Each structure stands twice: as C-alpha cells, then as structure tokens.
C-alpha cells in the first residue's frame, strides 16, 4: 500500500507548527562532524514532503537510528517531536524524536529545496553547477559546488569572492553552547507521550501522592530519596523520584493536590518492584530540573484516578500486586504497637471491608494510617455508622488467605463523593448491611477473628500432627498463661545496627567489664536485654510449652526485659520480681503460634514459638462462638 506524505508539511513546519507530526521522506543523510562541547557526532538530513525539501538536524540521542540503519536514504519517517529555528539566516528543523514508517522507498514526487532553507544553496552558481529552483535536490547534486566553495564565501557572477564576517551570537546566547539548544521553550506534552529520546519537554500535572523522605546506605555511602506521583488532564500517570540535594530543593515545594509545570528531568525505566503506576517510565529530577507551581487551578486535571477492583476479584490477584478497592467498613480493631525487625516501633490496625460482590477482606493499616484515619474509622463504627472507604494503592498479601495492606503510596478516602461510593452506600443502607459476606482473608474460620487465623485448641496440635510437614503450621489458640520459667527468661544482646537491622546476637562479658559481640567483633559498655521466655499455656483441652521472644515476651510480661533483669540480678530484689511474675499468670490471650518440628542431637522435637500476643476481644470472640454454634446447628 503506497504511503502518502503529509501535504505542505515543510511550509507548516517553517511557519511554526510543532504539533503536526508529519510523514516525510529522507532524501539524504550527511555526517557533519562533532559538536565542540561534548564531542558528539551530528547528522544532517534532507527531508521532503514530496513537493518541498528542507534540511534538518538530527538530535544526538537519535544517532543510533542512523548507525543501525533504521533511518537511511529513502526512508519514510514521522516526526514526533521537533522544533524549527533560524540559524545563520536559514530555517533549520531540529528533530528530537521520530519513528521510521517505511525503511526504504523510491523518491516520492519531485521535491524542490524550500525557499526558507539553506541560503547558501539558493545563491546562483555560474556554469553547469547552478541549481534551478524547480530542480530535484539532494546532497549528491550539491557536492561539486560545496567542494569548490569554502564555507562563508559567496560567489556571484561579475564579483570577486568576498569572505563574510563570522557569525556573532546575541549576548544572551554566548558561552551557552549551540543556539538550537536554547532557542525554543519546552512545550507541554501529555505524560503518555514522554519517552527518553525527547530533548526539551514539559508536563503539567497534579500531585496525587507524595512519599516520605527515606534514607539508605549502600556502597556509595549514605543518601536520601523521596518520590511523588503525577496525573495530567489526559489521565496519564508517572512517578518522579528525587535524590539527595534534589530532595532538599523540592520536598517542601511539592504539595498533594497542587498542579505543577515540570521540565528538564531524566526518563528511566520504572522499577516495578516499587512503582505501581501504569507507566513504563519514571522521571528523575536533577540539578537543572525545574518545578513551577501553577497558581491557577486547572479543572481539566482530575484530583485522583481510580481503577477499583471488586473484593471478590482480589482472590485471583497475585501476591504484592498493587490495586484500588472500595467497600463499607464493618469492623475496626484497636491499634497495636509492633516492633519491626530493624528495631523501630510502628503501629498496626486491622479493619474489615465488604462490598456487593458478596465478599469481605481484611485491610491492615500501618504507621500513621492507624492514628489518623484509623481512629476516625473506629469512632464511626463504634457509633454504629459504617463509612465507605476507598483505598488507593493497596498491596495484596496472600499469606493464608488474601488481604490488603497499606504502603507509603497508599491513600485513604473516607466517605468520598465518587459514584462508586454512592452506589455502595445505597446498597448497604437498603439491605446490604444484613447480607452475609464470605471473608477471603481467613482460612478455616467459621466466624469472627482476624486474618490468617486458623483456630485450634491445644489438644489438636498433637492430634492433627501440626508442624510435622516440610513447612511450619501457623495457628491461633485462646489460652491462659499457667507457668513462666524464671531461671533464664532473657539474654544479653548486641545493640549494634547492621544496615537497617539490629544485630541482636548474644554478647558476653570480657575481662575489661565490656560486652563483646562475636558476630560484629566489637566491644561496648551497654548491651540490650531481650526476652527468651519459656511459658506453659493451657486451655480446656490440654497444656503445652511455648517460647516467646522479645515482642511477644513484652506483651506477656508487661514490662521490658531489662527491668526484670535489673530487679533479679543487679538489685537482687527477689520479692518484687516474684510479684511481677505472679501477676502475669492466669491471664487469657489470643496466641498465634508457629509450629515446626526440628532436630536436636538426632532427636525430633516440636518447637512452638509465640509470634503474636493479643488480648481477647470479647466482642469478636462472642461472634466467633455464636457462628460456631449456628454452624453446628445447621449441620
């Protein structure tokens, strides 16, 4: 099928039309040497619309197109991004991005050199080397004249050759490289049109999310980074990332909900492990980048963009997938402190979300979400009002069922004005409140309780052979603390941090009254004290021994391990120590256990570790028991 070149494209480009995206033919290609400031090769093209032809300079980032043969003489190309400048009295098109449509083709039409193109080539030449304006053009037809005529010399019949004075750029352009790089302002383009081959660009978009400053340490040293997400009027989204000094420049400038004009950044492939947006690129801002606040509100740019996934479809979503969900909050659990592996404390709060798909899912709020939005949700549900919650960018977890957790890029919207929210509210208020929903976040759970709970009684651990397979079993039991061993309830631990994690290995006293860590090979005056409790728990079916480490130990004992260590070994106050221990007995907890058979000295032993300790929520427990009763009656 023949290709039709864009009519009058050369004239339109010379008139300043940079949005045409014309189809043109490459008549010739010439290597014109290297730029002085970077030593890069530059290519000059002769492009044609079938009637007129004009010279064009190829941006350096497109050189590989010529070298690889993707662009050659006769190629039909589409100019995607370009500018047209006056350089030394002639019009020159600078191609910033282009696509090859047809790799090779015969010359189309009978193109003539544009009157606004190279002025040197339009001068009359004596003898057979003259080029008539209506003649076909090509570099090959100009070579004899170019070789005989030095650059900057005009030859006119009847006059002696005269050397033109060298071109003097205006003061504003001196010492700033070629005029073509600074002549035209960057034009605003859609986010979806961004690609690494563009030269000058600018985007106008609204900030929809902003992350916290994160610090890191690698082979290059310490650093800091933050990122924010943008949305433009065409629905395009992209993430922008800043490092180190750029963080200091822009972190306080960026506000969620504001519209900015951003330019002069580098595009790199998006790191999908950390970037959930539907864009294969992300922008890295640099020292030369600009971020300008648009003072006037742009109503064409939406404040947020959602792609809601029904709760019922989450069952088919992969682990760690990022998605948007919306539902009605039916229950909210209290916020509980959690000690991370790096030694930092955070908070966690769980809530249940249901929608009209007939399914419910547990959502885990982490960090500030617990105190800010979580507290508001808890108060609403506590007052018998069940709010609609929209969650942007939640992370799927498939550990023993499916659940959703918040990440740094997550945003929560309570009772939003979206059509989807109004539809859910109407459904819930007109019968959905009483519709039974099957939770996708619990395994083997006939009633209430939280995600990942496989409820057992103590006797079932042995009867069902839990922990005997290749993988450990995770179960939850409601049990009472019956006995706590006190001869060895904690150990001295290394307080040093390796990377972002605390060492926590056992340390020993040296002859100089210092603490030594064999792993870190360092000595220090003070050490940490971490729980290693041996606890006997029991319920109405039996009794078993379990091990509780630091976080679980603090929940059971109600105080830090160092306090008990000081009482017993330094102050030798056995009476107060015994009182604290006795007061922790016969309390009932919901204990999540990790059960795995291990081998010690060729003997198999069942090891049960407490990984989570919660006080009994009697409201949830009553619902659980009631559902057990209802289930047994139905059988």
Coordinates of C-alpha atoms in Angstrom, one line a residue, residues 6-616:
X6 CA 1.9 15.0 4.6
X7 CA 1.0 17.8 2.1
X8 CA 2.6 21.2 2.7
X9 CA 4.4 19.8 5.8
X10 CA 7.6 21.8 5.1
X11 CA 5.8 25.0 4.9
X12 CA 3.8 24.3 8.0
X13 CA 7.0 23.4 10.0
X14 CA 8.6 26.7 8.8
X15 CA 5.5 28.5 10.0
X16 CA 6.0 27.2 13.5
X17 CA 3.6 24.2 13.6
X18 CA 5.2 21.8 16.1
X19 CA 2.1 19.6 16.6
X20 CA 1.7 18.4 13.0
X21 CA 3.6 15.0 13.4
X22 CA 4.1 14.9 9.6
X23 CA 5.1 11.9 7.4
X24 CA 8.2 12.9 5.4
X25 CA 10.8 11.2 3.3
X26 CA 14.6 11.3 4.0
X27 CA 16.3 12.2 0.7
X28 CA 19.8 12.3 2.1
X29 CA 21.9 11.9 5.3
X30 CA 25.3 13.6 6.0
X31 CA 27.6 13.3 8.9
X32 CA 28.7 16.9 9.6
X33 CA 31.2 16.3 12.4
X34 CA 31.2 16.5 16.2
X35 CA 29.8 19.2 18.5
X36 CA 32.5 21.1 20.3
X37 CA 31.1 21.0 23.8
X38 CA 30.5 17.2 24.1
X39 CA 32.3 15.7 21.1
X40 CA 29.2 14.1 19.8
X41 CA 28.6 13.3 16.1
X42 CA 25.8 15.1 14.4
X43 CA 23.8 14.2 11.3
X44 CA 22.1 16.5 8.9
X45 CA 19.1 15.2 6.9
X46 CA 17.4 16.4 3.8
X47 CA 13.6 15.8 4.3
X48 CA 10.8 16.1 1.8
X49 CA 7.0 16.3 1.7
X50 CA 7.0 15.4 -2.0
X51 CA 6.9 19.0 -3.1
X52 CA 9.4 20.9 -0.9
X53 CA 12.6 19.8 0.8
X54 CA 14.4 21.2 3.8
X55 CA 17.5 20.5 5.9
X56 CA 17.0 19.1 9.4
X57 CA 19.5 18.4 12.2
X58 CA 19.1 15.1 14.0
X59 CA 19.3 15.2 17.8
X60 CA 22.4 13.4 19.1
X61 CA 20.2 10.8 21.0
X62 CA 18.9 9.6 17.6
X63 CA 22.3 8.9 16.1
X64 CA 21.9 5.2 16.7
X65 CA 18.9 5.2 14.3
X66 CA 21.3 6.2 11.5
X67 CA 24.1 3.9 12.6
X68 CA 21.8 0.9 12.9
X69 CA 20.2 1.5 9.5
X70 CA 16.8 2.3 10.8
X71 CA 16.9 5.6 9.0
X72 CA 18.6 5.8 5.6
X73 CA 18.2 7.5 2.2
X74 CA 14.6 6.9 1.0
X75 CA 13.1 6.1 4.5
X76 CA 9.6 7.4 5.2
X77 CA 9.6 8.8 8.7
X78 CA 7.1 10.5 11.1
X79 CA 8.4 13.5 13.1
X80 CA 7.1 13.1 16.6
X81 CA 8.9 15.9 18.4
X82 CA 10.8 18.7 16.7
X83 CA 11.4 22.5 16.6
X84 CA 12.3 24.9 13.8
X85 CA 14.9 27.6 14.4
X86 CA 16.6 30.4 12.5
X87 CA 20.3 29.5 12.4
X88 CA 22.6 31.9 10.5
X89 CA 19.7 33.3 8.5
X90 CA 18.3 30.0 7.4
X91 CA 15.4 27.8 8.7
X92 CA 16.7 24.6 10.3
X93 CA 14.4 21.9 11.7
X94 CA 15.8 20.1 14.7
X95 CA 14.4 16.5 15.1
X96 CA 14.1 15.4 18.7
X97 CA 12.1 12.3 18.1
X98 CA 11.0 10.4 15.1
X99 CA 9.7 7.0 14.0
X100 CA 10.5 5.0 10.9
X101 CA 7.4 4.1 9.0
X102 CA 8.9 2.6 5.8
X103 CA 12.6 1.7 5.9
X104 CA 13.2 2.2 2.2
X105 CA 11.3 3.7 -0.7
X106 CA 11.8 5.3 -4.1
X107 CA 11.8 9.1 -4.1
X108 CA 8.3 10.4 -3.9
X109 CA 7.3 13.4 -6.0
X110 CA 9.7 16.0 -7.5
X111 CA 10.7 18.0 -4.4
X112 CA 12.5 21.3 -4.6
X113 CA 14.6 22.9 -1.9
X114 CA 12.4 25.2 0.2
X115 CA 12.9 28.9 -0.2
X116 CA 13.4 29.3 3.5
X117 CA 16.1 26.6 3.7
X118 CA 19.8 26.8 3.3
X119 CA 20.5 30.3 1.9
X120 CA 23.9 29.3 0.6
X121 CA 22.4 26.6 -1.7
X122 CA 20.0 29.1 -3.1
X123 CA 22.7 31.5 -4.4
X124 CA 23.1 31.4 -8.2
X125 CA 26.1 29.4 -9.4
X126 CA 28.0 30.1 -12.7
X127 CA 28.2 27.3 -15.2
X128 CA 26.7 23.9 -15.1
X129 CA 26.7 23.7 -11.3
X130 CA 23.8 26.1 -11.0
X131 CA 20.7 24.6 -9.3
X132 CA 17.4 25.8 -10.7
X133 CA 14.7 26.3 -8.0
X134 CA 12.5 23.7 -9.6
X135 CA 15.3 21.1 -9.9
X136 CA 15.3 17.9 -7.8
X137 CA 17.5 18.3 -4.8
X138 CA 19.9 16.0 -3.0
X139 CA 23.3 16.3 -1.3
X140 CA 24.9 14.5 -4.2
X141 CA 23.8 17.2 -6.6
X142 CA 25.4 19.9 -4.4
X143 CA 28.8 18.3 -3.7
X144 CA 30.7 19.8 -6.6
X145 CA 29.6 23.3 -5.5
X146 CA 30.3 22.7 -1.9
X147 CA 33.7 21.3 -2.5
X148 CA 34.7 24.3 -4.6
X149 CA 33.2 27.0 -2.3
X150 CA 34.6 27.4 1.2
X151 CA 32.0 27.9 3.9
X152 CA 31.3 31.6 4.5
X153 CA 32.2 32.6 0.9
X154 CA 29.7 33.9 -1.6
X155 CA 30.3 33.6 -5.4
X156 CA 28.2 35.9 -7.5
X157 CA 28.7 36.5 -11.3
X158 CA 30.8 39.6 -12.0
X159 CA 32.1 40.0 -8.4
X160 CA 35.2 38.8 -6.7
X161 CA 34.7 36.3 -3.8
X162 CA 34.3 38.0 -0.5
X163 CA 34.6 36.4 2.9
X164 CA 31.6 37.1 5.2
X165 CA 32.3 38.1 8.8
X166 CA 32.0 35.3 11.3
X167 CA 28.5 34.9 12.9
X168 CA 28.3 36.7 16.3
X169 CA 25.6 35.2 18.6
X170 CA 23.5 37.6 20.7
X171 CA 24.9 38.2 24.2
X172 CA 22.3 36.1 25.8
X173 CA 23.5 33.0 23.8
X174 CA 27.2 33.4 24.2
X175 CA 29.1 30.7 26.0
X176 CA 25.9 28.6 26.3
X177 CA 26.5 26.1 23.5
X178 CA 24.7 25.9 20.2
X179 CA 21.8 28.3 19.7
X180 CA 19.5 25.4 18.8
X181 CA 19.5 24.1 22.4
X182 CA 18.2 27.2 23.9
X183 CA 16.2 28.9 21.2
X184 CA 12.8 27.3 21.8
X185 CA 11.0 27.0 25.1
X186 CA 10.0 23.5 26.2
X187 CA 6.4 22.8 25.2
X188 CA 3.9 21.0 27.3
X189 CA 3.2 17.4 26.2
X190 CA 1.0 14.6 27.7
X191 CA 2.6 12.3 30.2
X192 CA 1.7 9.4 27.9
X193 CA 3.9 10.9 25.2
X194 CA 7.1 11.1 27.3
X195 CA 10.0 8.9 26.2
X196 CA 13.8 9.0 26.7
X197 CA 14.5 10.2 23.2
X198 CA 12.9 13.6 23.6
X199 CA 15.0 16.7 24.0
X200 CA 13.1 19.5 25.6
X201 CA 9.8 18.8 27.2
X202 CA 7.5 19.9 30.0
X203 CA 4.5 18.3 31.7
X204 CA 1.6 20.0 33.5
X205 CA 0.2 17.7 36.1
X206 CA -1.4 17.4 39.6
X207 CA 0.4 15.7 42.5
X208 CA -1.8 12.8 43.7
X209 CA 0.6 11.2 46.2
X210 CA 3.8 12.2 48.0
X211 CA 6.1 9.8 49.9
X212 CA 8.2 10.4 53.0
X213 CA 11.9 11.0 52.8
X214 CA 13.7 7.6 53.1
X215 CA 17.3 7.2 54.0
X216 CA 19.6 4.5 52.6
X217 CA 23.1 3.3 52.8
X218 CA 25.0 1.5 50.0
X219 CA 28.5 1.2 48.6
X220 CA 28.4 4.8 47.6
X221 CA 27.6 6.0 51.1
X222 CA 24.5 7.4 52.8
X223 CA 21.7 9.1 50.9
X224 CA 18.1 10.1 50.9
X225 CA 15.3 9.8 48.5
X226 CA 11.6 10.7 48.1
X227 CA 9.1 10.4 45.3
X228 CA 5.7 11.7 44.2
X229 CA 3.1 10.7 41.7
X230 CA 1.6 12.9 39.0
X231 CA -1.7 12.8 37.0
X232 CA -2.4 15.0 33.9
X233 CA -5.6 16.0 32.1
X234 CA -5.3 13.1 29.7
X235 CA -5.3 10.5 32.6
X236 CA -1.5 9.8 32.2
X237 CA 0.3 9.0 35.5
X238 CA 4.0 8.9 36.2
X239 CA 6.3 8.8 39.3
X240 CA 9.0 11.4 39.9
X241 CA 12.0 10.5 42.2
X242 CA 14.5 12.9 43.8
X243 CA 17.8 12.0 45.5
X244 CA 20.0 13.8 48.0
X245 CA 20.4 17.5 47.1
X246 CA 17.4 17.4 44.9
X247 CA 15.4 16.2 47.8
X248 CA 16.3 19.4 49.7
X249 CA 15.2 21.6 46.8
X250 CA 11.8 20.1 46.1
X251 CA 10.5 18.2 49.1
X252 CA 8.9 21.2 50.8
X253 CA 7.8 22.6 47.4
X254 CA 5.6 19.6 46.5
X255 CA 2.1 19.5 47.9
X256 CA -0.5 16.9 47.2
X257 CA -3.4 18.3 45.2
X258 CA -1.4 21.1 43.6
X259 CA -0.7 21.5 39.9
X260 CA 2.9 22.0 38.7
X261 CA 4.8 22.6 35.5
X262 CA 7.8 20.3 35.5
X263 CA 10.7 20.1 33.0
X264 CA 14.3 19.0 32.5
X265 CA 14.3 15.6 34.1
X266 CA 15.7 12.3 33.0
X267 CA 13.4 9.4 32.0
X268 CA 14.4 5.9 33.1
X269 CA 12.6 2.6 33.1
X270 CA 10.2 2.3 36.0
X271 CA 11.2 0.0 38.9
X272 CA 8.1 -2.1 39.1
X273 CA 9.1 -3.5 42.5
X274 CA 8.5 -0.1 43.9
X275 CA 6.4 1.7 41.3
X276 CA 2.8 0.6 40.8
X277 CA 1.7 3.2 38.2
X278 CA 0.8 2.1 34.7
X279 CA 3.8 3.8 33.0
X280 CA 6.9 2.1 31.8
X281 CA 9.0 5.2 32.6
X282 CA 9.6 7.3 35.7
X283 CA 11.3 10.7 35.9
X284 CA 14.4 11.5 37.9
X285 CA 14.8 15.2 38.8
X286 CA 18.3 16.7 38.6
X287 CA 20.1 19.9 39.5
X288 CA 18.9 21.6 36.3
X289 CA 15.3 20.5 36.7
X290 CA 12.5 23.0 37.2
X291 CA 9.3 22.6 39.2
X292 CA 6.9 25.6 39.0
X293 CA 3.6 25.8 40.9
X294 CA 0.7 26.7 38.7
X295 CA -1.2 29.4 40.7
X296 CA -4.5 29.0 38.8
X297 CA -6.5 25.8 39.5
X298 CA -6.8 23.7 36.3
X299 CA -10.2 22.0 36.4
X300 CA -9.3 19.8 33.5
X301 CA -6.9 17.8 35.6
X302 CA -8.7 15.3 38.0
X303 CA -7.7 15.2 41.6
X304 CA -7.4 11.5 41.6
X305 CA -7.8 8.5 39.3
X306 CA -9.1 5.1 40.4
X307 CA -9.3 1.7 38.9
X308 CA -11.4 -0.2 41.6
X309 CA -11.1 -3.9 41.9
X310 CA -14.2 -5.7 43.4
X311 CA -13.3 -7.5 46.6
X312 CA -14.4 -10.8 45.1
X313 CA -11.7 -10.4 42.4
X314 CA -8.9 -10.0 44.9
X315 CA -8.9 -13.8 45.4
X316 CA -7.4 -14.1 41.9
X317 CA -4.9 -11.3 42.3
X318 CA -1.2 -12.2 42.7
X319 CA 0.9 -11.6 45.8
X320 CA 2.3 -8.0 46.2
X321 CA 0.0 -6.7 43.4
X322 CA -1.0 -3.0 43.9
X323 CA -4.7 -2.2 43.3
X324 CA -7.5 0.1 44.3
X325 CA -10.5 -1.1 46.3
X326 CA -13.7 0.4 47.8
X327 CA -16.1 -1.0 50.4
X328 CA -18.0 -0.4 53.5
X329 CA -16.1 -0.7 56.8
X330 CA -18.0 -3.1 59.1
X331 CA -15.4 -3.5 61.9
X332 CA -12.3 -1.8 63.2
X333 CA -9.8 -3.3 65.7
X334 CA -7.7 -1.3 68.1
X335 CA -4.3 0.0 67.1
X336 CA -1.4 -2.1 68.5
X337 CA 2.3 -1.4 68.6
X338 CA 4.6 -3.5 66.5
X339 CA 8.4 -3.7 66.8
X340 CA 9.9 -4.1 63.3
X341 CA 13.0 -6.2 62.6
X342 CA 15.1 -3.1 62.4
X343 CA 14.2 -2.3 66.0
X344 CA 11.9 0.6 65.1
X345 CA 8.4 0.6 66.6
X346 CA 5.3 1.2 64.4
X347 CA 1.6 0.6 64.8
X348 CA -0.9 -1.7 63.1
X349 CA -4.7 -1.7 62.9
X350 CA -6.9 -4.1 61.1
X351 CA -10.4 -3.5 59.7
X352 CA -12.9 -5.4 57.7
X353 CA -14.3 -4.2 54.3
X354 CA -17.2 -5.6 52.4
X355 CA -18.9 -4.8 49.1
X356 CA -21.8 -6.0 46.9
X357 CA -19.7 -8.9 45.4
X358 CA -20.7 -10.9 48.5
X359 CA -17.1 -11.0 49.8
X360 CA -15.2 -9.2 52.6
X361 CA -11.5 -8.6 53.0
X362 CA -9.3 -7.5 55.9
X363 CA -7.3 -4.3 55.5
X364 CA -4.2 -3.7 57.6
X365 CA -3.3 -0.1 58.3
X366 CA 0.3 0.6 59.2
X367 CA 2.1 3.6 60.8
X368 CA 0.3 6.9 60.6
X369 CA -2.7 5.4 58.9
X370 CA -3.6 3.8 62.3
X371 CA -3.6 7.0 64.2
X372 CA -5.0 9.4 61.6
X373 CA -7.6 7.7 59.5
X374 CA -7.9 4.5 61.7
X375 CA -9.0 6.5 64.7
X376 CA -11.7 8.2 62.7
X377 CA -13.0 4.9 61.3
X378 CA -13.0 3.3 64.7
X379 CA -15.1 6.1 66.2
X380 CA -17.6 5.9 63.3
X381 CA -18.1 2.2 63.5
X382 CA -18.3 2.5 67.3
X383 CA -21.2 4.9 66.9
X384 CA -23.0 2.4 64.6
X385 CA -22.2 4.3 61.4
X386 CA -20.5 2.3 58.8
X387 CA -18.5 4.5 56.4
X388 CA -17.5 3.9 52.8
X389 CA -13.7 3.6 52.5
X390 CA -11.8 4.0 49.2
X391 CA -8.3 2.8 49.2
X392 CA -5.8 3.9 46.5
X393 CA -2.7 1.7 46.0
X394 CA -3.2 -1.1 48.5
X395 CA -0.8 -4.1 48.5
X396 CA -2.2 -7.6 48.2
X397 CA -0.9 -10.3 50.6
X398 CA -1.6 -14.0 50.0
X399 CA -0.3 -15.4 53.3
X400 CA -3.0 -17.8 54.4
X401 CA -5.8 -16.1 52.5
X402 CA -5.9 -12.7 50.8
X403 CA -5.7 -9.3 52.5
X404 CA -4.8 -5.7 51.7
X405 CA -2.1 -3.7 53.4
X406 CA -1.1 0.0 53.2
X407 CA 2.2 1.1 51.8
X408 CA 3.8 4.5 51.7
X409 CA 2.0 5.5 48.4
X410 CA -1.4 4.4 49.8
X411 CA -4.2 7.0 50.1
X412 CA -7.5 6.6 52.1
X413 CA -10.7 8.4 51.3
X414 CA -13.4 8.2 53.9
X415 CA -17.0 8.7 52.6
X416 CA -15.9 10.1 49.2
X417 CA -18.2 11.6 46.7
X418 CA -17.4 9.1 43.9
X419 CA -20.3 7.5 42.1
X420 CA -18.9 4.1 43.2
X421 CA -19.1 5.2 46.8
X422 CA -22.7 6.5 46.4
X423 CA -23.7 3.2 44.8
X424 CA -22.2 1.2 47.7
X425 CA -23.8 3.4 50.3
X426 CA -27.2 2.9 48.7
X427 CA -26.7 -0.9 48.6
X428 CA -25.6 -1.1 52.2
X429 CA -28.4 1.1 53.5
X430 CA -31.0 -0.9 51.6
X431 CA -30.2 -4.4 52.8
X432 CA -26.5 -4.9 52.2
X433 CA -25.8 -4.3 55.8
X434 CA -27.5 -7.6 56.6
X435 CA -26.2 -9.6 53.7
X436 CA -23.8 -12.3 54.7
X437 CA -20.3 -11.8 53.2
X438 CA -17.6 -14.5 52.9
X439 CA -14.2 -13.3 54.1
X440 CA -11.3 -14.0 51.7
X441 CA -8.9 -13.2 54.5
X442 CA -9.4 -16.2 56.8
X443 CA -8.8 -19.8 56.3
X444 CA -10.9 -22.4 58.1
X445 CA -12.7 -19.7 60.1
X446 CA -16.4 -20.2 60.7
X447 CA -16.8 -16.9 62.5
X448 CA -15.1 -13.8 63.7
X449 CA -11.5 -13.2 64.3
X450 CA -8.7 -11.6 62.2
X451 CA -6.9 -12.5 59.1
X452 CA -4.6 -15.6 58.9
X453 CA -6.2 -17.2 61.9
X454 CA -6.6 -21.0 61.8
X455 CA -8.2 -21.5 65.2
X456 CA -7.2 -24.6 67.1
X457 CA -7.4 -25.9 70.7
X458 CA -4.3 -27.1 72.4
X459 CA -5.1 -30.8 72.1
X460 CA -5.5 -30.5 68.3
X461 CA -1.8 -29.6 67.9
X462 CA -0.8 -33.1 68.8
X463 CA -3.9 -34.9 67.5
X464 CA -3.6 -33.4 64.0
X465 CA 0.3 -33.7 63.8
X466 CA 0.8 -30.0 63.3
X467 CA 4.3 -28.9 62.4
X468 CA 5.4 -32.4 61.1
X469 CA 5.4 -31.3 57.4
X470 CA 8.1 -29.5 55.5
X471 CA 6.6 -26.1 56.2
X472 CA 5.6 -24.8 59.6
X473 CA 2.0 -24.5 60.6
X474 CA 0.6 -21.2 61.8
X475 CA -2.4 -21.5 64.2
X476 CA -4.1 -19.3 66.8
X477 CA -5.2 -20.6 70.2
X478 CA -7.1 -19.0 73.0
X479 CA -5.1 -20.0 76.1
X480 CA -4.2 -19.0 79.6
X481 CA -0.7 -18.4 81.0
X482 CA -0.2 -21.2 83.5
X483 CA 3.5 -21.0 84.4
X484 CA 6.6 -18.9 83.5
X485 CA 10.2 -20.2 83.9
X486 CA 12.3 -17.5 85.7
X487 CA 15.7 -19.1 85.9
X488 CA 16.6 -17.9 82.4
X489 CA 14.0 -15.5 81.0
X490 CA 16.2 -13.2 78.8
X491 CA 19.6 -12.9 77.2
X492 CA 22.1 -10.1 76.7
X493 CA 22.0 -8.9 73.1
X494 CA 24.2 -6.8 70.8
X495 CA 22.7 -3.3 70.4
X496 CA 24.6 -2.5 67.1
X497 CA 22.8 -1.9 63.9
X498 CA 24.0 -3.6 60.7
X499 CA 22.5 -1.8 57.7
X500 CA 18.9 -1.2 58.8
X501 CA 18.7 -4.2 61.2
X502 CA 19.8 -4.6 64.7
X503 CA 22.3 -7.4 65.3
X504 CA 20.6 -8.9 68.4
X505 CA 23.1 -11.7 68.7
X506 CA 24.1 -12.9 72.2
X507 CA 27.0 -11.0 73.8
X508 CA 29.4 -12.0 76.6
X509 CA 31.3 -10.1 79.3
X510 CA 35.0 -9.5 78.8
X511 CA 37.8 -9.1 81.3
X512 CA 37.6 -5.3 80.9
X513 CA 33.9 -5.3 82.0
X514 CA 32.8 -4.7 78.5
X515 CA 30.3 -6.6 76.3
X516 CA 31.7 -8.4 73.3
X517 CA 29.7 -9.5 70.2
X518 CA 31.5 -12.2 68.3
X519 CA 29.5 -11.5 65.1
X520 CA 30.3 -7.8 65.0
X521 CA 33.7 -8.2 66.6
X522 CA 33.1 -5.1 68.7
X523 CA 33.0 -4.2 72.4
X524 CA 30.7 -1.8 74.1
X525 CA 29.7 -0.7 77.6
X526 CA 26.0 -1.3 77.4
X527 CA 24.0 -4.1 75.9
X528 CA 20.4 -4.8 75.2
X529 CA 18.2 -7.3 77.1
X530 CA 15.8 -9.4 75.1
X531 CA 13.2 -11.9 76.3
X532 CA 13.5 -15.6 75.7
X533 CA 10.6 -16.9 77.8
X534 CA 9.6 -20.5 78.3
X535 CA 5.9 -20.3 79.0
X536 CA 3.3 -23.0 79.8
X537 CA -0.1 -22.3 78.3
X538 CA -3.3 -24.2 78.8
X539 CA -7.0 -24.3 77.7
X540 CA -9.9 -26.7 78.5
X541 CA -8.3 -29.4 76.3
X542 CA -4.7 -29.6 77.5
X543 CA -1.4 -27.9 78.3
X544 CA 1.8 -27.2 76.2
X545 CA 5.1 -25.3 76.5
X546 CA 5.8 -22.4 74.1
X547 CA 8.7 -20.0 73.5
X548 CA 8.1 -16.2 73.5
X549 CA 10.8 -13.9 72.1
X550 CA 11.2 -10.1 72.6
X551 CA 7.9 -8.5 71.3
X552 CA 5.7 -11.4 72.5
X553 CA 7.6 -11.6 75.8
X554 CA 6.9 -7.9 76.5
X555 CA 3.2 -8.4 75.8
X556 CA 3.1 -11.3 78.2
X557 CA 5.2 -9.8 81.0
X558 CA 4.0 -6.2 80.6
X559 CA 7.5 -4.6 81.1
X560 CA 10.9 -4.6 79.3
X561 CA 13.3 -7.5 79.9
X562 CA 15.9 -5.1 81.3
X563 CA 13.6 -4.1 84.1
X564 CA 13.2 -7.7 85.3
X565 CA 16.9 -8.4 84.7
X566 CA 17.9 -5.4 86.9
X567 CA 15.5 -6.5 89.7
X568 CA 16.7 -10.1 89.8
X569 CA 20.5 -9.9 89.1
X570 CA 21.6 -6.3 90.0
X571 CA 19.2 -5.2 92.8
X572 CA 18.6 -8.8 93.8
X573 CA 15.0 -7.9 94.8
X574 CA 13.6 -11.3 94.5
X575 CA 10.3 -10.4 96.3
X576 CA 9.3 -7.7 93.8
X577 CA 10.5 -9.8 90.9
X578 CA 8.2 -12.7 92.1
X579 CA 5.3 -10.3 92.5
X580 CA 5.6 -9.2 88.8
X581 CA 5.8 -12.8 87.6
X582 CA 2.8 -13.9 89.7
X583 CA 0.7 -11.0 88.4
X584 CA 1.2 -12.2 84.8
X585 CA -0.2 -15.7 85.4
X586 CA -3.7 -16.8 84.6
X587 CA -4.3 -14.1 82.0
X588 CA -6.0 -15.2 78.9
X589 CA -4.6 -14.3 75.4
X590 CA -5.1 -15.0 71.8
X591 CA -1.7 -16.5 70.9
X592 CA -0.6 -17.0 67.3
X593 CA 1.9 -19.9 67.2
X594 CA 4.4 -21.1 64.7
X595 CA 4.8 -24.8 65.0
X596 CA 7.7 -26.7 63.4
X597 CA 9.4 -30.0 64.1
X598 CA 13.2 -29.5 64.5
X599 CA 16.0 -31.9 65.2
X600 CA 18.3 -31.6 68.2
X601 CA 21.1 -34.1 68.7
X602 CA 19.4 -36.6 66.4
X603 CA 16.1 -36.2 68.3
X604 CA 13.0 -34.7 66.8
X605 CA 11.3 -32.1 68.9
X606 CA 8.2 -30.0 68.2
X607 CA 9.1 -26.3 68.6
X608 CA 6.2 -23.9 69.2
X609 CA 7.0 -20.1 69.1
X610 CA 4.7 -17.3 70.0
X611 CA 4.7 -14.8 67.2
X612 CA 1.8 -12.6 68.3
X613 CA 0.0 -11.9 71.5
X614 CA -3.3 -10.2 71.6
X615 CA -5.7 -9.6 74.5
X616 CA -9.1 -11.3 74.0

